[in-house]
Amino acid sequence: MIYLTVNDTPSGVYKSQVIDVITELNQHLDQPIKLVALISLRNFSANKKKILDWYPNAVVKRMVPKLKNWKKNKAILSLIKGMRKDPVIARGVMAFSLANQINPQVVYDGRGGVKAELLEFPDMIPDKSVVESLIAAEKEAVLNSTFRIAVSNKLIEYWQDEFGYKGSDHLVIPCTLTTSKTKAEQFDKEDHDVPYIVYAGSTAGWQSFEKVKRYLEFWIEKQNAKVLFLSNESNEIAELIDKYPGQVERKWVPHEEVHKHLSWADYGILLRDENTTNYVASPVKFAEYLAAGLKVLISPNLGDYSALVEKENLGVIIDDNFIELPTVSEDEKFRLSKYAEENLTKQANQKHFQELVKTILSSTSINS
């Protein structure tokens, strides 16, 4: 079996959502999966080494330069051993479209609503010439794949509404964590009588930072809240640090240290604008916050998670309601972390991975 990624840079997310997923799937297979990764020429040698260090059973190839030429990568894939006959799990629409041209046994691993992202966040696409081809590739993936993986039930609804998908050949597996990163433990929580809020991630357009900023300023001014950004430098964050010295700070730490820094806080902020991109999403940040014992400050209609927060008391749904936030006790942090360990880890979702492998292998035997 092959797991294919195209134009995905090795990062913390890649490690968690590609390498760790493959490692989990390998537990249910006689032979380990081969990872095939087509990556950009930019920093190719360093990124290739990183992927091979994480997962030695990988083939890493240079993509054809320029995004507009993405379809030409079919020639590269066709030369890789196994790509024409082994079952393939394709992460994203480019990976699916390329693999589907040379192999009839391709599973689509859908990470979000591609058409919605392209239309709602056009500034995120450096080359507008690829928009139509990527939208067409998403439709092809949804309707023509042998099986589908979705990160949320809302993503299935999107496929039904947008592309007329009527089948049942799909499985919902949310973005999960490795169990080792979620062990409930005694939290190294600083003593404080004001809420400590953390924001992990970028300030890119889809992160709805203007909304985040508006609420953070309320809590800072109303409750003297402290805010930690685990983010790269940005003008928006720098302005908040200058405006609220001693209350706002920014750090950038290695991926393996994020859990420790999160665990000091009370709340993790996950506020997004209401649009289709966010409606179908499954942010791994949600699981990371809970695993560190944080209550989640979440927008309404954010994937499957807003309803889950309300049902399981995992945080606060923020819907134009500027409410004051109490600090979170250590017992409560332990409960939240335990919930993540028992529901949002790969180990907890093992039956889904078993079902996926069984389905792919049975489909292969039927088609062979």
Coordinates of C-alpha atoms in Angstrom, one line a residue, residues 6-353:
V6 CA 2.0 16.2 -3.1
N7 CA 3.3 19.7 -2.4
D8 CA 3.1 19.1 1.4
T9 CA 6.1 20.6 3.3
P10 CA 7.3 18.5 6.2
S11 CA 6.2 20.3 9.3
G12 CA 4.7 19.5 12.7
V13 CA 1.4 19.0 11.0
Y14 CA 2.9 16.6 8.4
K15 CA 4.6 14.6 11.2
S16 CA 1.3 14.3 13.1
Q17 CA -1.2 13.9 10.2
V18 CA 1.0 11.9 7.8
I19 CA 3.8 10.1 9.5
D20 CA 1.9 9.2 12.6
V21 CA -1.1 8.1 10.6
I22 CA 1.0 5.8 8.5
T23 CA 2.6 4.4 11.6
E24 CA -0.8 3.7 13.0
L25 CA -2.0 2.0 9.8
N26 CA 1.1 -0.1 9.7
Q27 CA -0.1 -1.8 12.9
H28 CA -2.9 -3.4 10.8
L29 CA -0.9 -4.5 7.8
D30 CA 1.5 -7.3 7.0
Q31 CA 3.8 -5.0 5.1
P32 CA 4.6 -1.4 5.9
I33 CA 3.1 1.3 3.8
K34 CA 5.4 3.1 1.4
L35 CA 5.3 6.9 1.7
V36 CA 5.6 8.7 -1.6
A37 CA 6.2 12.4 -1.2
L38 CA 6.5 14.9 -4.1
I39 CA 7.9 18.1 -2.6
S40 CA 9.0 21.5 -3.8
L41 CA 12.5 22.3 -5.1
R42 CA 12.7 24.9 -2.4
N43 CA 14.9 23.5 0.4
F44 CA 14.5 20.1 -1.2
S45 CA 17.6 18.4 0.3
A46 CA 16.8 19.4 3.9
N47 CA 13.1 18.5 3.5
K48 CA 13.9 15.2 2.0
K49 CA 16.2 14.4 4.9
K50 CA 13.5 15.3 7.4
I51 CA 10.9 13.0 5.8
L52 CA 13.4 10.1 5.6
D53 CA 14.5 10.6 9.2
W54 CA 10.9 10.5 10.3
Y55 CA 10.0 7.5 8.0
P56 CA 12.7 5.6 6.2
N57 CA 10.3 3.7 4.0
A58 CA 9.7 6.7 1.8
V59 CA 10.4 7.8 -1.7
V60 CA 10.9 11.6 -1.9
K61 CA 10.9 13.3 -5.3
R62 CA 11.2 16.8 -6.6
M63 CA 8.0 18.3 -8.1
V64 CA 8.0 19.9 -11.5
P65 CA 8.7 23.6 -10.9
K66 CA 5.8 26.0 -10.6
L67 CA 2.4 25.2 -9.2
K68 CA 0.7 25.7 -12.6
N69 CA 2.5 22.7 -13.9
W70 CA 1.2 20.4 -11.1
K71 CA -0.4 17.9 -13.6
K72 CA 3.0 17.2 -15.2
N73 CA 4.0 15.4 -12.1
K74 CA 2.1 12.4 -13.4
A75 CA 5.3 11.4 -15.3
I76 CA 7.3 11.3 -12.1
L77 CA 4.8 9.2 -10.3
S78 CA 4.4 6.7 -13.1
L79 CA 8.1 5.7 -12.7
I80 CA 7.8 4.9 -9.0
K81 CA 7.6 1.2 -8.2
G82 CA 4.1 0.2 -7.1
M83 CA 2.3 3.3 -8.1
R84 CA 0.5 1.6 -11.0
K85 CA -0.8 -1.4 -9.2
D86 CA -0.7 -1.0 -5.4
P87 CA -3.7 0.6 -3.6
V88 CA -3.0 4.3 -2.9
I89 CA -4.2 6.6 -0.2
A90 CA -3.9 10.1 -1.7
R91 CA -3.8 13.1 0.6
G92 CA -5.5 16.0 -1.1
V93 CA -6.9 16.6 -4.5
M94 CA -3.6 17.0 -6.4
A95 CA -2.4 13.7 -5.1
F96 CA -5.6 12.0 -6.0
S97 CA -5.9 13.4 -9.5
L98 CA -2.3 12.4 -10.3
A99 CA -2.6 8.9 -8.9
N100 CA -6.0 8.3 -10.4
Q101 CA -4.6 8.7 -13.9
I102 CA -2.3 5.7 -13.5
N103 CA -4.0 3.6 -10.9
P104 CA -7.7 2.6 -10.5
Q105 CA -7.4 1.9 -6.8
V106 CA -7.1 5.3 -5.2
V107 CA -8.6 6.4 -1.8
Y108 CA -9.2 10.1 -1.4
D109 CA -8.0 11.5 1.9
G110 CA -9.9 14.8 2.1
R111 CA -8.6 17.3 4.5
G112 CA -11.1 20.1 3.9
G113 CA -13.3 21.9 1.4
V114 CA -10.9 22.8 -1.4
K115 CA -13.4 24.7 -3.6
A116 CA -14.5 26.7 -0.6
E117 CA -11.0 27.5 0.5
L118 CA -10.0 28.7 -3.0
L119 CA -13.1 31.0 -3.4
E120 CA -13.2 32.3 0.2
F121 CA -9.5 32.9 0.6
P122 CA -8.2 33.8 -2.9
D123 CA -5.2 35.7 -1.5
M124 CA -3.8 32.4 -0.2
I125 CA -3.3 31.1 -3.8
P126 CA -0.2 32.6 -5.4
D127 CA -1.1 31.3 -8.9
K128 CA -4.7 32.0 -9.8
S129 CA -4.3 29.9 -13.0
V130 CA -4.6 26.7 -10.9
V131 CA -8.0 27.5 -9.3
E132 CA -10.2 25.9 -11.9
S133 CA -8.1 22.8 -12.2
L134 CA -8.0 22.2 -8.4
I135 CA -11.8 22.6 -8.2
A136 CA -12.2 20.1 -10.9
A137 CA -9.8 17.8 -9.2
E138 CA -11.8 18.0 -6.0
K139 CA -15.0 17.0 -7.8
E140 CA -13.1 14.1 -9.4
A141 CA -11.8 12.9 -6.1
V142 CA -15.1 13.0 -4.3
L143 CA -17.1 11.3 -7.1
N144 CA -14.5 8.9 -8.5
S145 CA -12.4 7.6 -5.6
T146 CA -12.8 4.0 -4.5
F147 CA -13.2 5.2 -0.9
R148 CA -13.1 8.5 0.9
I149 CA -11.7 9.7 4.2
A150 CA -13.2 12.9 5.7
V151 CA -12.0 14.9 8.7
S152 CA -15.6 15.7 9.8
N153 CA -19.2 14.8 9.2
K154 CA -19.7 18.4 8.0
L155 CA -17.2 17.7 5.2
I156 CA -19.4 14.8 4.0
E157 CA -22.3 17.2 3.9
Y158 CA -20.3 19.6 1.9
W159 CA -19.5 16.9 -0.7
Q160 CA -23.2 16.0 -0.9
D161 CA -24.3 19.6 -1.4
E162 CA -21.4 20.8 -3.6
F163 CA -20.8 17.8 -5.8
G164 CA -23.9 15.6 -5.5
Y165 CA -22.1 12.8 -3.6
K166 CA -24.7 10.2 -2.7
G167 CA -22.6 7.2 -1.6
S168 CA -21.7 5.7 1.7
D169 CA -18.2 4.6 0.8
H170 CA -16.5 7.0 3.3
L171 CA -15.2 7.1 6.8
V172 CA -14.8 10.1 9.2
I173 CA -11.5 10.2 11.0
P174 CA -10.9 13.6 12.7
C175 CA -7.4 15.1 13.0
T176 CA -6.0 13.2 16.0
L177 CA -3.0 13.2 18.2
T178 CA -0.5 10.5 19.1
T179 CA -1.3 9.0 22.5
S180 CA 2.2 9.8 23.9
K181 CA 1.4 13.5 23.6
T182 CA -1.9 13.4 25.5
K183 CA -1.1 11.6 28.8
A184 CA -3.1 13.2 31.6
E185 CA -0.6 14.3 34.2
Q186 CA 0.0 16.8 37.0
F187 CA 0.0 20.1 35.1
D188 CA 2.8 22.6 35.6
K189 CA 0.2 25.4 35.9
E190 CA 1.3 28.7 37.1
D191 CA -0.7 30.1 40.1
H192 CA -2.7 33.1 38.9
D193 CA -6.1 34.6 39.6
V194 CA -6.7 36.0 36.1
P195 CA -7.4 33.9 33.0
Y196 CA -4.4 32.7 31.0
I197 CA -5.3 32.4 27.3
V198 CA -3.1 30.8 24.6
Y199 CA -3.2 31.1 20.8
A200 CA -1.3 28.5 18.9
G201 CA -0.8 28.8 15.1
S202 CA -0.4 31.4 12.4
T203 CA -2.1 34.6 11.8
A204 CA -2.9 33.7 8.2
G205 CA -6.2 34.9 6.7
W206 CA -8.3 31.8 7.4
Q207 CA -7.4 32.0 11.1
S208 CA -9.8 35.0 11.5
F209 CA -7.2 37.0 13.5
E210 CA -9.3 40.2 13.6
K211 CA -12.0 38.3 15.4
V212 CA -9.4 36.8 17.8
K213 CA -7.9 40.2 18.5
R214 CA -11.3 41.7 19.3
Y215 CA -12.0 39.2 22.0
L216 CA -8.5 39.1 23.4
E217 CA -8.5 42.8 24.0
F218 CA -11.8 42.5 25.9
W219 CA -10.4 39.9 28.3
I220 CA -7.1 41.7 28.7
E221 CA -8.8 45.0 29.5
K222 CA -11.8 43.6 31.5
Q223 CA -10.0 40.9 33.5
N224 CA -6.3 41.7 33.2
A225 CA -6.0 38.4 31.3
K226 CA -2.6 37.1 30.2
V227 CA -2.1 36.0 26.6
L228 CA 0.5 33.8 25.1
F229 CA 1.0 33.5 21.3
L230 CA 2.8 30.4 20.2
S231 CA 3.2 31.8 16.7
N232 CA 5.7 33.3 14.3
E233 CA 6.3 37.0 14.4
S234 CA 3.7 39.2 12.8
N235 CA 2.7 42.9 12.9
E236 CA -0.6 42.1 14.5
I237 CA 1.0 40.3 17.4
A238 CA 3.7 42.9 17.8
E239 CA 1.0 45.6 18.1
L240 CA -0.7 43.8 20.9
I241 CA 2.6 43.2 22.8
D242 CA 3.3 47.0 22.5
K243 CA -0.2 47.9 23.6
Y244 CA -0.3 45.6 26.6
P245 CA 3.2 45.2 28.0
G246 CA 3.5 42.4 30.5
Q247 CA 0.2 40.9 29.5
V248 CA 0.9 39.7 26.0
E249 CA 3.9 37.7 24.9
R250 CA 4.9 35.6 21.9
K251 CA 7.1 32.5 21.7
W252 CA 8.1 30.1 18.9
V253 CA 9.1 26.7 20.3
P254 CA 9.9 23.4 18.7
H255 CA 6.8 21.2 18.0
E256 CA 7.7 18.8 20.8
E257 CA 7.6 21.6 23.3
V258 CA 4.2 23.0 22.4
H259 CA 2.3 20.7 24.8
K260 CA 4.3 21.9 27.8
H261 CA 3.7 25.6 27.0
L262 CA 0.0 25.0 26.4
S263 CA -0.4 23.3 29.7
W264 CA 0.4 26.4 31.7
A265 CA -2.8 28.1 30.4
D266 CA -6.5 28.0 31.1
Y267 CA -8.0 28.5 27.7
G268 CA -7.1 27.8 24.0
I269 CA -8.6 30.2 21.5
L270 CA -10.2 28.7 18.3
L271 CA -12.3 31.5 16.9
R272 CA -13.0 31.5 13.2
D273 CA -15.3 33.5 10.8
E274 CA -18.4 31.6 9.7
N275 CA -17.8 30.3 6.2
T276 CA -17.7 27.0 4.5
T277 CA -14.0 26.5 5.0
N278 CA -14.4 26.6 8.7
Y279 CA -17.8 24.8 8.7
V280 CA -16.2 21.6 7.4
A281 CA -12.9 21.9 9.2
S282 CA -11.3 19.6 11.9
P283 CA -8.5 21.7 13.4
V284 CA -5.9 19.6 15.1
K285 CA -5.4 22.6 17.4
F286 CA -8.7 21.5 19.1
A287 CA -7.3 18.2 20.2
E288 CA -3.9 19.8 21.2
Y289 CA -5.7 22.3 23.5
L290 CA -7.7 19.7 25.2
A291 CA -4.8 17.3 25.6
A292 CA -2.9 20.1 27.5
G293 CA -5.9 20.6 29.8
L294 CA -7.2 23.8 28.2
K295 CA -10.9 24.7 27.8
V296 CA -11.5 25.7 24.2
L297 CA -12.9 29.1 23.3
I298 CA -14.6 28.1 20.0
S299 CA -16.9 29.7 17.4
P300 CA -20.3 28.3 16.5
N301 CA -20.4 25.9 13.6
L302 CA -16.7 25.0 13.5
G303 CA -16.7 21.6 12.0
D304 CA -18.1 18.9 14.3
Y305 CA -16.4 20.5 17.3
S306 CA -18.7 23.3 18.4
A307 CA -21.5 20.9 19.1
L308 CA -19.1 18.6 20.9
V309 CA -17.9 21.4 23.2
E310 CA -21.4 22.1 24.2
K311 CA -22.3 18.5 24.7
E312 CA -19.2 17.5 26.7
N313 CA -18.5 20.8 28.5
L314 CA -15.1 21.2 26.8
G315 CA -15.1 25.0 26.7
V316 CA -17.2 28.0 25.7
I317 CA -18.9 28.8 22.5
I318 CA -18.2 32.4 21.7
D319 CA -21.0 33.8 19.6
D320 CA -20.7 37.6 19.9
N321 CA -20.9 37.2 23.7
F322 CA -18.2 39.0 25.6
I323 CA -18.3 37.0 28.8
E324 CA -15.8 36.9 31.6
L325 CA -13.7 33.8 32.0
P326 CA -12.9 32.0 35.3
T327 CA -9.6 30.3 35.8
V328 CA -9.5 26.5 35.3
S329 CA -8.8 24.2 38.2
E330 CA -6.2 21.4 38.0
D331 CA -9.0 18.8 38.4
E332 CA -10.8 20.2 35.4
K333 CA -7.6 20.3 33.4
F334 CA -7.1 16.7 34.2
R335 CA -10.6 15.9 33.0
L336 CA -10.1 17.7 29.7
S337 CA -6.8 16.0 29.1
K338 CA -8.3 12.6 29.8
Y339 CA -11.1 13.3 27.4
A340 CA -8.6 14.0 24.6
E341 CA -6.7 10.9 25.4
E342 CA -9.8 8.7 25.3
N343 CA -11.4 10.3 22.2
L344 CA -9.0 12.3 20.1
T345 CA -5.9 10.1 19.8
K346 CA -5.0 7.7 17.1
Q347 CA -5.1 4.9 19.7
A348 CA -8.7 5.9 20.6
N349 CA -9.7 5.8 16.9
Q350 CA -7.9 2.5 16.2
K351 CA -11.1 0.8 15.1
H352 CA -11.5 3.4 12.3
F353 CA -8.0 2.7 11.1

